[in-house]
XYZ file of C-alpha atoms in Angstrom:
223
model
C 16.658 -6.704 9.939
C 15.847 -3.214 11.174
C 12.706 -2.991 13.299
C 10.628 -0.170 11.839
C 8.170 1.378 14.278
C 4.648 1.527 12.963
C 3.295 5.053 12.623
C 0.026 5.423 14.592
C -2.835 6.182 12.228
C -5.878 5.990 14.469
C -7.445 9.155 15.862
C -6.592 9.723 19.518
C -10.213 10.167 20.510
C -13.574 10.371 18.821
C -15.453 13.669 19.029
C -18.557 13.279 21.208
C -19.990 16.795 21.331
C -21.105 19.159 18.601
C -18.206 21.495 19.381
C -15.701 18.657 19.043
C -17.292 17.506 15.788
C -17.017 21.029 14.437
C -13.342 21.176 15.440
C -12.499 17.896 13.688
C -14.464 18.976 10.610
C -12.516 22.268 10.538
C -9.204 20.413 10.841
C -10.081 18.032 7.996
C -11.304 20.850 5.749
C -8.100 22.768 6.436
C -6.086 19.614 5.735
C -7.737 19.261 2.319
C -6.907 22.877 1.454
C -3.278 22.549 2.599
C -2.885 19.254 0.779
C -4.286 20.592 -2.498
C -2.156 23.755 -2.304
C 1.116 22.459 -0.826
C 1.114 18.774 -1.734
C 2.068 15.877 0.517
C 5.744 16.871 0.736
C 4.986 20.219 2.439
C 1.990 18.978 4.425
C 2.510 19.528 8.176
C 0.351 19.617 11.272
C 1.468 23.197 11.895
C 0.188 24.355 8.496
C -3.088 22.520 9.034
C -3.580 24.034 12.494
C -2.859 27.535 11.190
C -5.301 27.070 8.313
C -7.991 25.750 10.659
C -7.420 28.587 13.128
C -6.708 26.252 16.035
C -3.670 25.489 18.153
C -1.415 22.557 17.316
C -2.249 21.206 20.762
C -5.944 21.145 19.917
C -5.167 19.293 16.683
C -3.074 16.723 18.571
C -6.041 15.937 20.812
C -7.546 14.129 17.810
C -4.692 13.344 15.416
C -1.292 12.169 16.745
C 0.659 13.134 13.607
C 0.313 14.215 9.989
C 0.080 10.603 8.813
C -3.084 10.171 10.887
C -4.666 13.199 9.196
C -3.671 12.003 5.730
C -4.940 8.510 6.473
C -8.260 9.940 7.674
C -8.625 11.855 4.404
C -7.648 8.779 2.405
C -9.902 6.411 4.361
C -12.826 8.834 3.963
C -12.206 8.774 0.199
C -11.983 4.978 0.198
C -15.233 4.726 2.158
C -17.003 7.015 -0.309
C -15.765 4.826 -3.151
C -16.822 1.669 -1.283
C -20.287 3.122 -0.677
C -20.543 3.948 -4.380
C -19.523 0.392 -5.292
C -22.099 -1.059 -2.922
C -24.946 1.199 -4.054
C -24.376 0.516 -7.757
C -23.167 -3.087 -7.864
C -25.712 -4.411 -5.350
C -28.691 -2.895 -7.195
C -30.131 -6.212 -8.400
C -33.086 -4.501 -10.042
C -30.658 -3.760 -12.881
C -28.807 -6.343 -15.007
C -25.061 -6.724 -14.303
C -23.859 -4.984 -17.460
C -26.085 -1.990 -16.737
C -24.609 -1.796 -13.238
C -21.076 -1.975 -14.613
C -21.808 0.837 -17.043
C -23.213 3.017 -14.268
C -20.182 2.262 -12.096
C -17.751 3.340 -14.817
C -19.521 6.673 -15.289
C -19.719 7.352 -11.543
C -16.103 6.335 -10.937
C -14.592 8.427 -13.735
C -16.576 11.476 -12.646
C -15.491 11.060 -9.027
C -11.848 10.739 -10.093
C -12.103 14.028 -12.006
C -13.971 15.785 -9.172
C -11.322 14.802 -6.592
C -8.243 14.854 -8.830
C -6.206 17.422 -6.899
C -6.607 15.743 -3.525
C -6.202 12.233 -4.957
C -2.854 13.070 -6.578
C -1.567 14.471 -3.299
C -2.844 11.482 -1.341
C -1.114 9.141 -3.797
C 2.159 10.875 -2.913
C 1.463 10.218 0.771
C 0.413 6.595 0.248
C 3.730 5.065 1.471
C 2.851 6.341 4.962
C -0.155 4.051 5.300
C -0.838 1.840 2.269
C 0.252 -1.381 4.044
C -1.327 -0.546 7.396
C -3.964 -2.997 8.719
C -6.567 -0.216 8.665
C -5.938 0.378 4.959
C -6.001 -3.322 4.107
C -9.329 -3.764 5.923
C -11.003 -1.032 3.870
C -9.640 -2.466 0.617
C -10.822 -5.957 1.589
C -14.370 -4.646 1.962
C -14.394 -3.201 -1.562
C -12.865 -6.406 -2.925
C -15.725 -8.375 -1.375
C -18.316 -6.170 -3.078
C -16.674 -6.623 -6.481
C -16.368 -10.382 -6.052
C -20.034 -10.688 -5.033
C -20.984 -8.791 -8.185
C -18.801 -11.037 -10.349
C -20.277 -14.167 -8.771
C -23.619 -12.959 -10.095
C -22.267 -11.716 -13.444
C -20.045 -14.779 -14.074
C -21.918 -17.614 -12.326
C -20.151 -20.417 -14.216
C -16.624 -19.039 -13.898
C -14.085 -20.679 -11.621
C -13.047 -18.735 -8.484
C -9.624 -18.047 -10.014
C -11.285 -16.614 -13.124
C -13.476 -14.326 -11.044
C -10.482 -13.231 -8.983
C -8.613 -12.366 -12.180
C -11.667 -10.540 -13.548
C -11.925 -8.519 -10.338
C -8.254 -7.551 -10.444
C -8.504 -6.552 -14.115
C -11.669 -4.547 -13.510
C -10.282 -2.609 -10.533
C -6.870 -2.056 -12.115
C -8.361 -0.812 -15.378
C -10.727 1.595 -13.630
C -7.979 2.862 -11.320
C -5.325 3.358 -13.994
C -7.601 4.902 -16.608
C -9.318 7.116 -14.045
C -5.999 8.296 -12.614
C -4.396 9.129 -15.958
C -7.533 10.681 -17.441
C -8.178 12.922 -14.424
C -4.637 14.303 -14.285
C -5.681 16.953 -16.836
C -8.741 19.223 -16.524
C -11.692 17.653 -18.353
C -14.981 19.011 -19.640
C -18.282 17.219 -18.946
C -18.372 16.246 -22.632
C -14.929 14.641 -22.391
C -15.850 12.823 -19.190
C -18.969 11.373 -20.823
C -17.128 10.347 -23.997
C -14.360 8.573 -22.085
C -16.830 6.954 -19.697
C -18.955 5.677 -22.588
C -15.913 4.226 -24.360
C -14.502 2.613 -21.215
C -17.915 1.188 -20.282
C -18.349 -0.231 -23.812
C -14.958 -1.935 -23.559
C -15.486 -3.404 -20.076
C -19.053 -4.531 -20.788
C -17.979 -6.259 -24.012
C -15.135 -7.962 -22.157
C -17.390 -9.095 -19.305
C -20.037 -10.385 -21.715
C -17.573 -12.600 -23.569
C -15.820 -13.679 -20.364
C -18.776 -15.825 -19.281
C -17.829 -19.478 -19.899
C -20.499 -22.004 -20.956
C -22.237 -23.936 -18.202
C -20.849 -27.231 -19.521
C -19.197 -28.662 -22.588
C -22.401 -30.594 -23.332
C -24.098 -27.343 -24.378
C -21.680 -26.930 -27.282
C -22.634 -28.233 -30.778
C -21.043 -31.594 -31.549
C -19.164 -32.429 -34.710
C -21.428 -33.999 -37.295
C -24.599 -32.523 -35.862
C -27.395 -31.779 -38.307
C -27.434 -28.343 -39.842
């Protein structure tokens, strides 16, 4: 079996001064612009450095290669999504179905707002999707969803909640991706979000199994 060298994804050093923070911010902003305009296939460190107005050497002080820049953009997007999940799904002042509805609306809107960059990052995903750093971020979001489902489906078996989590995330991801590939108006975003939320809430409501078989009516019971 061929030994494939792992591409380094971590930043070479963390910025510690305001000037360094500004430089990294400029590089990342330039990277977003290059990615949206050129796509992942034509994305290079040279183009990013030119767009940011810095030397390639300065860029390499913080990012060892283009994969590290793309992973930083992707991980920032994942962290924003994870923060959104946490804020909405852990708001126990609201009932679970209300939280799910709010999540659907927020997720679909974010997919539409970031459609251009997300499509380009999807093209670059083979560079980092199986990296330990990527798996760690995904595991965090999975934990948030499973904690929500433990509350929403308290009597379900662990395997049922795992399946529900996979179905929920896959449905949101696939619908959001396909829907956001075309420009959408606010009215369209609301209509689709309402319909998707209605579907997922109805599914989650009926997915709750009874606490025990003894709670079911028995044959021959009085009417």
